[in-house]
Each structure stands twice: as structure tokens, then as C-alpha cells.
Short mmCIF file of C-alpha atoms and ligand atoms in Angstrom, two decimals:
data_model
loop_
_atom_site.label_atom_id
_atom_site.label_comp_id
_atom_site.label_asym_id
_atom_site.label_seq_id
_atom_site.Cartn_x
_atom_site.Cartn_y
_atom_site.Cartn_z
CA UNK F 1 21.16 -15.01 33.52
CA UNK F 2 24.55 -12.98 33.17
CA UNK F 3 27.00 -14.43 34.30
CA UNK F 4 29.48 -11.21 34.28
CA UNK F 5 26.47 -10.12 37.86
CA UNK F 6 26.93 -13.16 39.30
CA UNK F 7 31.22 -12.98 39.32
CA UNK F 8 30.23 -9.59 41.41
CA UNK F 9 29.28 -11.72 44.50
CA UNK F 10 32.49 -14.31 44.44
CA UNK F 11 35.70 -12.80 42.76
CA UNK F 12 38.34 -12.04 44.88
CA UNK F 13 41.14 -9.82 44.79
CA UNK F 14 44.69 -11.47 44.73
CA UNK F 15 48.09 -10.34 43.24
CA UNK F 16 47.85 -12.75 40.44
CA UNK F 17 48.38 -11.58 37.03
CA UNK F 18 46.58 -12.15 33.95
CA UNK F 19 47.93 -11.91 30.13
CA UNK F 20 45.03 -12.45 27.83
CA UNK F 21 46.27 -12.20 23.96
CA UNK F 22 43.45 -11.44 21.20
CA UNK F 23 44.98 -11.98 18.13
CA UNK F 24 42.28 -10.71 15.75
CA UNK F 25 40.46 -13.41 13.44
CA UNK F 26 43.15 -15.77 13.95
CA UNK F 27 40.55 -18.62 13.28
CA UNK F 28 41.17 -19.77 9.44
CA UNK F 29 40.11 -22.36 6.76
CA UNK F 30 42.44 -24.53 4.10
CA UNK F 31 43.21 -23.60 1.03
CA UNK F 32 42.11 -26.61 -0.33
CA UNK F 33 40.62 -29.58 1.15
CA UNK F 34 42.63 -31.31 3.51
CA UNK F 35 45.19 -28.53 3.64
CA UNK F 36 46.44 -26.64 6.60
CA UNK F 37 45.00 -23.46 8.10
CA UNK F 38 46.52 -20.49 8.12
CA UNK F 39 47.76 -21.66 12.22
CA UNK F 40 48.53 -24.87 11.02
CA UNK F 41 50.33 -23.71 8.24
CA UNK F 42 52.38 -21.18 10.85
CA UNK F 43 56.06 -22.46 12.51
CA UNK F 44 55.18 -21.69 16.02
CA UNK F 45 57.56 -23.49 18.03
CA UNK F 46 57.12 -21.36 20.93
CA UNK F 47 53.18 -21.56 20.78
CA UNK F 48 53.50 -24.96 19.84
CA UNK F 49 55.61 -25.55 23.51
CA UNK F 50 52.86 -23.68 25.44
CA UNK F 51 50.13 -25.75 23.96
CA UNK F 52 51.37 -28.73 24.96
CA UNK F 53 51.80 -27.52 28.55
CA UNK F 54 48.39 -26.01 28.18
CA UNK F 55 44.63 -26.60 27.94
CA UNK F 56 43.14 -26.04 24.38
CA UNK F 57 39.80 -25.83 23.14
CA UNK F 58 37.52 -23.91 20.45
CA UNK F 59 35.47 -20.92 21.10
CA UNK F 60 32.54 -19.45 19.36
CA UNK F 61 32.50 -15.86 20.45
CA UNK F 62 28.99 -15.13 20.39
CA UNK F 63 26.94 -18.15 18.89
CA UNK F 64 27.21 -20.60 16.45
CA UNK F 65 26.75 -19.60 12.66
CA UNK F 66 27.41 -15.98 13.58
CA UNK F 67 30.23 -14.17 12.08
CA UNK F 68 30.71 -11.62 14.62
CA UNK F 69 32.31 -8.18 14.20
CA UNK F 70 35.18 -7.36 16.35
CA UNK F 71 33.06 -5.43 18.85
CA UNK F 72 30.51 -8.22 19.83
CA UNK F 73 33.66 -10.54 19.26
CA UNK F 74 35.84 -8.67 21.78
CA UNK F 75 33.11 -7.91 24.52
CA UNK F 76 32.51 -11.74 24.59
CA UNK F 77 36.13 -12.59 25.42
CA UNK F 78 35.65 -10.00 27.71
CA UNK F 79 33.08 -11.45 29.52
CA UNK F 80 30.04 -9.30 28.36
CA UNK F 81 27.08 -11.66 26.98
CA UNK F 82 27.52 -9.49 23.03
CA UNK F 83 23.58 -9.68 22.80
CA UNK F 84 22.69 -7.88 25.83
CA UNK F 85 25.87 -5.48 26.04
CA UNK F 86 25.40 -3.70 22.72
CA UNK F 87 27.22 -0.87 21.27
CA UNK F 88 25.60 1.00 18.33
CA UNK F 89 27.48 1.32 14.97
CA UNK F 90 27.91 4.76 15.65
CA UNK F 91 29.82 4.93 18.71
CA UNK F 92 31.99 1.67 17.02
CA UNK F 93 32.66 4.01 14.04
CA UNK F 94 33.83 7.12 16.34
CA UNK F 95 35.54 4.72 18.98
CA UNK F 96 37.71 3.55 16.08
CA UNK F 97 38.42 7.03 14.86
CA UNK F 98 39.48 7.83 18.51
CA UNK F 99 36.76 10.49 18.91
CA UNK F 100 36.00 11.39 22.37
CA UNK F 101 32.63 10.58 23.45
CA UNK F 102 30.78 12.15 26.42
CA UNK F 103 27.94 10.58 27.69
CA UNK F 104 25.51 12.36 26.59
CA UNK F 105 27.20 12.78 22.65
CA UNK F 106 25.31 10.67 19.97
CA UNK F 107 27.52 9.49 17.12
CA UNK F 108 26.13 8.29 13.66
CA UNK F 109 27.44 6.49 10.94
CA UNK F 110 27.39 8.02 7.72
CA UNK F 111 28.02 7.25 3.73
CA UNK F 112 28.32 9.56 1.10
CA UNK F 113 25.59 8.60 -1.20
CA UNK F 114 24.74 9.61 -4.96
CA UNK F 115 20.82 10.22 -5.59
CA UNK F 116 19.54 10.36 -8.72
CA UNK F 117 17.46 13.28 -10.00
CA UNK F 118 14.40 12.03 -8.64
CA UNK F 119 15.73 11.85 -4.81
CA UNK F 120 15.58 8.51 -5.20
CA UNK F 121 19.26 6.47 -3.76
CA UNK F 122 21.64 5.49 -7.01
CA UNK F 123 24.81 4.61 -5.02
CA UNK F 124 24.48 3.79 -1.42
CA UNK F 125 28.33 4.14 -1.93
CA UNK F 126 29.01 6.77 -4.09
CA UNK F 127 31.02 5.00 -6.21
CA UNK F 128 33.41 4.35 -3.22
CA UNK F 129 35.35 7.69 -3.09
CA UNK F 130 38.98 7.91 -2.01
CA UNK F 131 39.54 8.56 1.78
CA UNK F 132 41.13 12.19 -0.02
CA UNK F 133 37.92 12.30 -1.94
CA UNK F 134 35.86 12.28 1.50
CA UNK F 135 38.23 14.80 3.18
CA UNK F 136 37.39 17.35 0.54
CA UNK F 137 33.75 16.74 0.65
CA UNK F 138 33.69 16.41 4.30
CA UNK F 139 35.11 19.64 4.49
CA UNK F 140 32.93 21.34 2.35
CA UNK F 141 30.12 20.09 4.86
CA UNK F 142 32.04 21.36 8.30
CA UNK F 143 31.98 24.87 6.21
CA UNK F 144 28.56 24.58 5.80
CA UNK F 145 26.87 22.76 8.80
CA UNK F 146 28.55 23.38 12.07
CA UNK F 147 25.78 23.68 14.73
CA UNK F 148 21.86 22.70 14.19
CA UNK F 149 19.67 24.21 16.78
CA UNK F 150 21.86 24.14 20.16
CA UNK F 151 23.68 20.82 18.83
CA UNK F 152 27.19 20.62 17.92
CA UNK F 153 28.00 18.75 14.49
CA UNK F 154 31.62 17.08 14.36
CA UNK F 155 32.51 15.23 11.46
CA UNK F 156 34.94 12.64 11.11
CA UNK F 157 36.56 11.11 7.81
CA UNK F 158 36.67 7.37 8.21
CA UNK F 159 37.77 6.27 4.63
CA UNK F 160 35.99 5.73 1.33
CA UNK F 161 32.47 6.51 1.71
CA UNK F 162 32.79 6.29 5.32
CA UNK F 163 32.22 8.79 7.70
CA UNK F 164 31.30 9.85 11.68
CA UNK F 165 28.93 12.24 12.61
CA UNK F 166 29.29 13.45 16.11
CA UNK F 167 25.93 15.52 17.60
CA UNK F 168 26.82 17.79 20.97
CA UNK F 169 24.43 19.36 22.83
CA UNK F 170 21.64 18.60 25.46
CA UNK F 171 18.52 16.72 25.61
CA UNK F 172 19.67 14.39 22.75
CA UNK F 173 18.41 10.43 22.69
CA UNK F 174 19.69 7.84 20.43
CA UNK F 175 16.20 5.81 20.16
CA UNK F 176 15.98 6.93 16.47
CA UNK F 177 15.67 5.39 12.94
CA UNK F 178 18.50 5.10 10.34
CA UNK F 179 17.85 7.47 7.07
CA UNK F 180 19.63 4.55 5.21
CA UNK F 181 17.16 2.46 3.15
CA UNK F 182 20.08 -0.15 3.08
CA UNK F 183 19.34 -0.13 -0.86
CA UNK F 184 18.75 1.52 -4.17
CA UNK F 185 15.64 3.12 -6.37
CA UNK F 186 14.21 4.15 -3.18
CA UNK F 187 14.47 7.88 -1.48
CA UNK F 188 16.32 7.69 1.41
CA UNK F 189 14.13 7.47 4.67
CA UNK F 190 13.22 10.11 7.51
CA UNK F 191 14.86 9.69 11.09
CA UNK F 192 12.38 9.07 13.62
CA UNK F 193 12.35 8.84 17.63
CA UNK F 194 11.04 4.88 17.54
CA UNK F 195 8.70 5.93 20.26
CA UNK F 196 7.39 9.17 19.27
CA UNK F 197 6.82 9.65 23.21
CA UNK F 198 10.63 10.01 23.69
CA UNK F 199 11.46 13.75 23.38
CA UNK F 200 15.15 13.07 23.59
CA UNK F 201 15.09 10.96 20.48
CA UNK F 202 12.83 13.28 18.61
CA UNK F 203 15.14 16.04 18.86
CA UNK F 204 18.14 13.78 17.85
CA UNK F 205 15.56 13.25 14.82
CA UNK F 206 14.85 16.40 13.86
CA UNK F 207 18.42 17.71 14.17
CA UNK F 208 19.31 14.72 11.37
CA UNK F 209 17.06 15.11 9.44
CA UNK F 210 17.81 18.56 9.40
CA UNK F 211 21.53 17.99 8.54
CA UNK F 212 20.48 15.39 5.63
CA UNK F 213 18.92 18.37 4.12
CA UNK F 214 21.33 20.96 4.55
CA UNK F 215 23.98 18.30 3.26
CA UNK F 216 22.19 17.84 -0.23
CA UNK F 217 21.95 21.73 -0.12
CA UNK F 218 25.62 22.20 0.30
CA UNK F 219 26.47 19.15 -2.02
CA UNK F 220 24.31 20.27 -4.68
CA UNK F 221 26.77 20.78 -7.35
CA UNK F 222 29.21 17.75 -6.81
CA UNK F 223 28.55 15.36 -9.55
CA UNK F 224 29.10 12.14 -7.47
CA UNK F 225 29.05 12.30 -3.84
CA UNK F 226 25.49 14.26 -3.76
CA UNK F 227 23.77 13.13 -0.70
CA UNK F 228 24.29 11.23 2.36
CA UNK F 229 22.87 8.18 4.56
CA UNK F 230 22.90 8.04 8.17
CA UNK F 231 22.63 4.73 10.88
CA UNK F 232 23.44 3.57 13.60
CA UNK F 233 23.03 6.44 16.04
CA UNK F 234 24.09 5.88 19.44
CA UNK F 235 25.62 6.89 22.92
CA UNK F 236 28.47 4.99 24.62
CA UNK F 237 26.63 2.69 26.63
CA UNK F 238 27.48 2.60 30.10
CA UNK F 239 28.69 -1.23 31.09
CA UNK F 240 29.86 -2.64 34.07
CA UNK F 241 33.20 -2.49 34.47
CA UNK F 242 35.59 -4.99 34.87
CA UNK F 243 36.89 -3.28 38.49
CA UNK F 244 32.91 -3.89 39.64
CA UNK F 245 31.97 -6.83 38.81
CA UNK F 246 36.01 -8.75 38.62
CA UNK F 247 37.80 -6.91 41.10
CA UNK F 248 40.16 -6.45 38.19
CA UNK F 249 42.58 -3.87 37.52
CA UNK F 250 42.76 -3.86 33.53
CA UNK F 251 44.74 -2.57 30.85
CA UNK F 252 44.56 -2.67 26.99
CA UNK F 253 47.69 -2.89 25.20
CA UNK F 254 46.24 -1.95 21.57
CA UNK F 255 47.51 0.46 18.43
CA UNK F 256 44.29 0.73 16.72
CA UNK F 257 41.71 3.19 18.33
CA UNK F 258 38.31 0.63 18.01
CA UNK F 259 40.33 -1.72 19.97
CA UNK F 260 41.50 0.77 22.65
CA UNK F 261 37.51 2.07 22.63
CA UNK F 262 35.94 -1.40 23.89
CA UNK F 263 38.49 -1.87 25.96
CA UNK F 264 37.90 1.03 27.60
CA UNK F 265 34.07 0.76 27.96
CA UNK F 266 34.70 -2.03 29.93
CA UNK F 267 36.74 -0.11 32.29
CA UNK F 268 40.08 -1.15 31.08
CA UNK F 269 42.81 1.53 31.28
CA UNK F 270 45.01 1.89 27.30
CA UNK F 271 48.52 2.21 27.77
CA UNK F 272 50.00 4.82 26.25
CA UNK F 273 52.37 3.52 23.29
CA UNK F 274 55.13 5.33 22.20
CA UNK F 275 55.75 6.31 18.73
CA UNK F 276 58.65 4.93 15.82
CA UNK F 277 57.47 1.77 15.19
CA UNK F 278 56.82 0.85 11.95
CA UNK F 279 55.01 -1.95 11.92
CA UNK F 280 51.05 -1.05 12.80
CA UNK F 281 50.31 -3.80 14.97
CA UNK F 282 53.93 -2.57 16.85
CA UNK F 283 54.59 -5.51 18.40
CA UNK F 284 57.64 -4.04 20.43
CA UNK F 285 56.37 -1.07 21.33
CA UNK F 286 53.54 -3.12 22.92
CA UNK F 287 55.47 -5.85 24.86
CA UNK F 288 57.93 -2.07 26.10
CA UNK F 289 54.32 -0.90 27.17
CA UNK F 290 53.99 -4.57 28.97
CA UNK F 291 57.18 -4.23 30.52
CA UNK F 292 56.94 -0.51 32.12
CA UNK F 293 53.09 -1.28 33.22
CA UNK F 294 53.57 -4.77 34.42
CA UNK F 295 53.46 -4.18 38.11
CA UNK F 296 50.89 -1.20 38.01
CA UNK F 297 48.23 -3.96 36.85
CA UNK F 298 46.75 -7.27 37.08
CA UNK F 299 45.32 -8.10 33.62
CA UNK F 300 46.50 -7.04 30.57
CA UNK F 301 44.45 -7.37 27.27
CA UNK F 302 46.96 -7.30 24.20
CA UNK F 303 45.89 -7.27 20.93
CA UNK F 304 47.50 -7.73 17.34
CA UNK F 305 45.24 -6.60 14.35
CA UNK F 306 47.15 -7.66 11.31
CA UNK F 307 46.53 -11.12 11.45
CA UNK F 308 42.95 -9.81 10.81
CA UNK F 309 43.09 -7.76 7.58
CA UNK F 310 45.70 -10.19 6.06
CA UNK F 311 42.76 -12.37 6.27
CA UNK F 312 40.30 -9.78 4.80
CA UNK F 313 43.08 -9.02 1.82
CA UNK F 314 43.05 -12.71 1.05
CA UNK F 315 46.53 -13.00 2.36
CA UNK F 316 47.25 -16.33 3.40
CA UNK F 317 51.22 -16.13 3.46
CA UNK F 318 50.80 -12.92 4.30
CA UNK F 319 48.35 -14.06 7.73
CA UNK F 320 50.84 -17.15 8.26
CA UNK F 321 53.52 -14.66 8.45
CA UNK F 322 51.82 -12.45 11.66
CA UNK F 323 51.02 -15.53 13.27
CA UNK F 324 54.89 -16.19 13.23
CA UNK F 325 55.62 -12.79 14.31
CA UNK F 326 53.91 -13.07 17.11
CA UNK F 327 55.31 -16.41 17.85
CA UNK F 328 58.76 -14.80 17.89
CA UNK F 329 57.60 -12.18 20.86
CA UNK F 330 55.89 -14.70 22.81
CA UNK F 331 59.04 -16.02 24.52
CA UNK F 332 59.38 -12.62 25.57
CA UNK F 333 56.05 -12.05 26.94
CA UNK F 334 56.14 -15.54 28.82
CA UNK F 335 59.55 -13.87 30.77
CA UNK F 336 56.76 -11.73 32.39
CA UNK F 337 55.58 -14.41 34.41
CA UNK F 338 52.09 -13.81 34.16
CA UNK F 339 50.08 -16.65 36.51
CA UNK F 340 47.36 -17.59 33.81
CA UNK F 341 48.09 -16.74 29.69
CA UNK F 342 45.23 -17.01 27.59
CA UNK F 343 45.08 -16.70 23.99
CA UNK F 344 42.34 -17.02 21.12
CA UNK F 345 40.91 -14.97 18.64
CA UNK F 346 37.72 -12.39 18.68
CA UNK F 347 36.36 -14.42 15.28
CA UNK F 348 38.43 -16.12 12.36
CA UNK F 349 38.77 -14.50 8.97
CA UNK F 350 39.68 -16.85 6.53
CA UNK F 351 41.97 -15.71 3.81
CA UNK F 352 39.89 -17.76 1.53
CA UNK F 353 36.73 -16.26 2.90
CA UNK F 354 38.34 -12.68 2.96
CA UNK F 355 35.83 -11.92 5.66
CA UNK F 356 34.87 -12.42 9.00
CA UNK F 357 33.30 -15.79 9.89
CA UNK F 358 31.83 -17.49 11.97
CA UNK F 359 34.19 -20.52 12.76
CA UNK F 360 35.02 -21.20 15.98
CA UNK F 361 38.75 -19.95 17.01
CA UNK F 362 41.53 -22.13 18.91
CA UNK F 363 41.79 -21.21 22.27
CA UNK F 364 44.26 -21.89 24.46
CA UNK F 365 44.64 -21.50 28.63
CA UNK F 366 47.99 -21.91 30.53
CA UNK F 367 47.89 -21.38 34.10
CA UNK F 368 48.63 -23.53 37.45
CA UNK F 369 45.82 -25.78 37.36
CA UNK F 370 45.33 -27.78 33.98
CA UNK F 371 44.70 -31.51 33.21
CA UNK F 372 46.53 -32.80 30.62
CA UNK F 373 45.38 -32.92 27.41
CA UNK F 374 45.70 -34.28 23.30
CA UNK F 375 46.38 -31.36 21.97
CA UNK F 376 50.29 -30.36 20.77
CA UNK F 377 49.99 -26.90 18.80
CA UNK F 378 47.50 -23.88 18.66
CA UNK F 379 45.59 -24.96 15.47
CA UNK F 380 41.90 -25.44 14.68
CA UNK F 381 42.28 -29.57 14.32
CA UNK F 382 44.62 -30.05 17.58
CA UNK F 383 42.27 -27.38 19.85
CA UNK F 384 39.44 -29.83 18.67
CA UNK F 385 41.50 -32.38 21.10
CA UNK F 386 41.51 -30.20 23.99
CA UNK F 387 40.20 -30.77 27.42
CA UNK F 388 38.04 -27.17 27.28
CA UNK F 389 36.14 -29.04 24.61
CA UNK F 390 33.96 -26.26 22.52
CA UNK F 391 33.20 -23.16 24.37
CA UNK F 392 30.45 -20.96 23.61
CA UNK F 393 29.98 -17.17 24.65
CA UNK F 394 31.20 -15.10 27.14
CA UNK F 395 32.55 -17.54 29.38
CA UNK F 396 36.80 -17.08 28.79
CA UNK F 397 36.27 -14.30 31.42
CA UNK F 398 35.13 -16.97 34.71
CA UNK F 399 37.82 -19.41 33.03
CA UNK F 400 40.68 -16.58 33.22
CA UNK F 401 39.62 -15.34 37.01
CA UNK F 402 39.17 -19.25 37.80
CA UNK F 403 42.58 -19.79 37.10
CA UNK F 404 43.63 -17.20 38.31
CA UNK F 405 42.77 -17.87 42.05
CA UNK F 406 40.51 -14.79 41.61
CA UNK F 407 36.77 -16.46 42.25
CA UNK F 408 35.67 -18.34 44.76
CA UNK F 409 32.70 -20.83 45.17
CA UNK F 410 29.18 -19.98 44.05
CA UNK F 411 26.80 -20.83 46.28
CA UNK F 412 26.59 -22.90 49.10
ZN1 LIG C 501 38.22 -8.74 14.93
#
């Protein structure tokens, strides 16, 4: 069953307005046992008012034990069941560089690789290269390799070893094998269509395949960075939207470009942000964006990144400290007046894990119609109190829309 269809046939359109705030991997762990979370480590006074006026309760994004990446993480808050909306690595990789993507483009991730003399994969990594590193071998590739066949190549720095590999041109499928053996003392592995049936694909094949071996051609004297590996090779899938199957009129207030690039596969429109602020997660530029757009829309996805890689640095204080931040702003996006605020996290990151995990994340629904509930601040051990008890999947959406006013009774 998907439950995003069935809101299709009972949503409603009313002039409610909806503030949903994704503050990435906000979900921690203590330091040491018995000691606070990153949240409950936080002064929040102003989330801590809101929680106790609203409903609380945990949420595991996509299922329980899975540390989710921020795309699955995102399109379940969003309402899109993560394993049956999927979006290939590639098309996350060019999304977050802010590549445009037609429909009919197939984007690949790629690493720089070193191979040892006999072909075989030495560094799936190449040592890890500087981002300036890349840019100068990248380059030396665009010089070499800029069409294969009829097919467009576009290549993309991301940093380190990282890269994006764009393909343009017609008849391509993304139904194809990664070249990346996904480890060492191995040669690196031929693309294939998966079903050699599918034309499409095979030509998508071919034409990597093709680059793989021009690459090591043109790479042939470097002494590191002598090869690459390619995966995830994709299209932008085409999803619902959230205008079908809501009745919503969205839009994403994000600074980083992955963010803006779900958001927009699900039909939501980014706000243009203007420029000066410092601060990357520009928390005032976003809440101006709020401001100017707030009557143009009816749900607005806002996102703040940094509590995210503090957590990936290790940054505890550092984490604690964008938690507060946003704390400080929220007075200011409460003077909105949005009808239903919800707020949670996309996965946590624990500063002590320094990665994504798979705990579930506090969240937290204010709106017209709550019951009263335990729970007094927006932590881990006080959303365990709360009347939305442990949610599971992409069900925030129906909660939000519920709220909201925005659905009305299934069935008869
Ligand atoms: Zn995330």
C-alpha cells in the first residue's frame, strides 16, 4: 500500500499553512552513560515552550536499525515510502552539486582511483586527493573526453575523490552495472545493461565503458590518481508531486543544493536566497525568504544542515551550539502564524558516532488539535513521553495535512 496514492482521493485544499522544520540529524547519543544528548544538552527555552504546548514523539525515518542517508531520510518526512521512491546515487551526487538534470540525462558517481600495474584496483580512493587536486585532474579529463558517440560528457568536481559524471544525449537508460568492484586487488568491472534486452541501457554501457578507457588513456602519466570507478547511474526519477497527490503548494527553504534537489523532485518550489550571509546554514536569509514568500504558499519545508556535519566532525559543543541557534530564530518563525509547525530530524548523527545512525529522532507537532501530553522539551528521553508514541516511515506527511484541516475521511 502507499499511502502518499491514497491522500490523492481525500486531501482537501484550504488556506491553512504548514511550517515543517528538518533540522538535519538532530537525533544524538550521550557522551557518556547517563549523560545528556546533544538536544538535551541544548538551552532551548523557546523549543522547550512549544513542546510543552505540543505533541511529541520519535520517528524512525525509514525503518528500524537503518541509518538512512539524507535522501531516503528526507523523502520519508516527505511522505514518499524511501524504499519504493528511490533516487540513484548519481542523480543525489549531481542534485547536490546543483547540476541541472533533464529527464532523459543519466548522472554517475565517480572516484578517482589508483590501479596498480596489473589493472588491478590499489586505492578505491586515490589516496583521497584534495578537492584542488580533483579540479586539476578533472580538467585534464574535460580536455580529453568531451562527447562519446552522440553523448555529451559533463563533469563535475564534488570534493576529494569525488566526482559527477553527467551523460547527454538520446536513447540513454540507466539499468546498468557499477564499474566499481567496491574493493581492492581486483580489476575494476565492465558496465553492463542488467537486462541485455534493454538497448537504452546498453548504450549507457558502452558509452562508460568507453569513457573508463579513455580516462586511464588520458591519466596515464599521473602517478596517483590513474584510473577511475563509476556507480550509481541514474535519471531523476519522476515522483508524484506533492500538488497531485496533497493539493499542496510547497516550497523549500534550503542553502545546500542536495537539499533544494529532493525538494524539488517532489514538486516543491526553492526559494531563491539572497546572498551575504555568512553563516552556511543562513539562518536569516532563510526566515527573510519565509517572510517575502509567506503568502505565495501553503507549506514551507526549511532546513538547517549544520547541526548535521557538527555531528559528522564529532562536534558535540559545536552541534549543541546550532541547536541553540536555531532556538533563537524560532520565536521569529512562530510570529508567522503558521496553523500546524512540525519539527524533527531526517536521521540523528551522533557526535560520538560521527556518522549517520539509525536512532530514532524527536519529533514534535504543534497545531490546533493536540491532546495533552508528558513531554516538556524536544529531547530524545522527553519525546519518548509523547502522545505520537514511536512513528515509523513516511507517515509525518498524513499527520501534517491531518492537522492541518487538509484531509478528510477515508472511506466510508
Ligand atoms: Zn541528513
Amino acid at each position: 500500500m502507499d499511502l502518499l496514492l491514497e491522500l490523492k482521493e481525500i486531501h482537501k485544499k484550504t488556506p491553512s499553512k504548514i511550517l515543517l522544520v528538518v533540522l538535519d540529524g538532530v537525533g544524538g547519543l550521550p557522551r557518556e552513560p547517563g549523560g545528556p544528548t546533544e538536544l538535551a544538552a541544548a538551552h532551548t527555552p523557546n523549543l522547550d515552550r512549544l513542546a510543552a504546548e505540543a505533541n511529541l514523539g520519535l520517528f524512525t525515518p525509514v525503518a528500524p536499525g537503518i541509518a538512512p542517508g539524507s535522501g531516503p531520510g528526507h523523502l520519508s518526512i516527505f511522505g514518499y515510502d524511501p524504499f519504493k521512491y528511490r533516487v540513484g546515487r548519481g542523480v543525489l551526487s549531481a542534485l547536490g552539486l546543483g547540476v541541472p538534470l533533464g529527464s532523459d540525462d543519466v548522472a554517475v558517481r565517480g572516484n578517482f582511483a589508483t590501479l596498480a600495474p596489473d589493472g588491478t584496483v590499489k586505492d578505491r580512493r586515490a589516496g583521497r586527493p584534495s578537492t584542488e587536486e580533483n579540479r586539476r585532474v578533472l580538467s585534464k579529463l574535460r580536455a580529453a573526453i568531451s562527447a562519446i558517440e552522440d553523448v555529451r560528457i559533463d563533469l563535475y568536481t564534488e570534493s576529494e575523490h569525488r566526482f559527477a559524471l553527467v551523460l547527454r544525449g538520446p536513447g540513454l537508460g540507466d539499468r546498468v552495472t557499477d564499474t566499481d568492484p567496491q574493493t581492492t586487488g581486483v580489476p575494476p568491472r565492465e558496465a553492463r545493461a542488467e537486462d541485455p534486452a534493454d538497448e537504452r541501457s546498453a548504450k549507457t554501457a558502452r558509452i562508460l565503458n568507453r569513457f573508463v578507457e579513455l580516462a586511464r588513456e588520458a591519466l596515464k602519466d599521473e602517478p596517483v590518481i590513474n584510473g577511475v570507478l563509476l556507480r550509481g547511474a541514474s535519471k531523476k526519477p519522476a515522483f508524484p508531486t506533492l500538488g497531485e497527490v496533497a493539493g499542496l503548494t510547497p516550497a523549500a527553504v534550503a542553502s545546500y543544493p542536495m537539499y533544494r534537489g529532493v525538494a524539488e523532485l517532489v514538486g516543491m518550489v526553492p526559494l531563491p536566497l539572497s546572498e551575504g550571509e555568512e553563516d552556511p546554514d543562513r539562518p536569516r536569509t532563510k526566515l527573510e525568504a519565509l517572510k517575502v514568500h509567506w503568502s505565495d504558499y501553503d507549506f514551507f519545508y526549511l532546513h538547517f544542515k549544520k547541526t548535521d556535519s557538527k555531528g559528522e566532525d564529532g562536534d558535540f559543543e559545536g552541534k549543541v551550539a546550532r541547536i541553540e541557534l536555531f532556538d533563537a530564530l524560532l520565536p521569529e518563525l512562530l510570529a508567522l502564524s503558521p496553523d500546524v509547525v512540525l519539527i524533527t530530524g531526517d536521521h540523528s548523527t551522533p557526535a560520538v558516532f560521527r556518522a549517520h545512525s539509525w536512532h530514532p529522532v524527536p519529533v514534535l507537532l504543534w497545531g490546533p488539535y493536540l491532546r495533552t501530553d508528558a513531554a516538556r522539551r524536544f529531547t530524545e528521553d522527553e519525546a519518548v513521553k509523547g502522545s505520537l508514541g514511536h512513528l515509523v516511515g513516511p507517515v509525518l506527511l498524513p499527520l501534517m495535512l491531518a492537522q492541518a484541516g487538509k484531509l478528510q475521511k477515508y472511506g466510508a
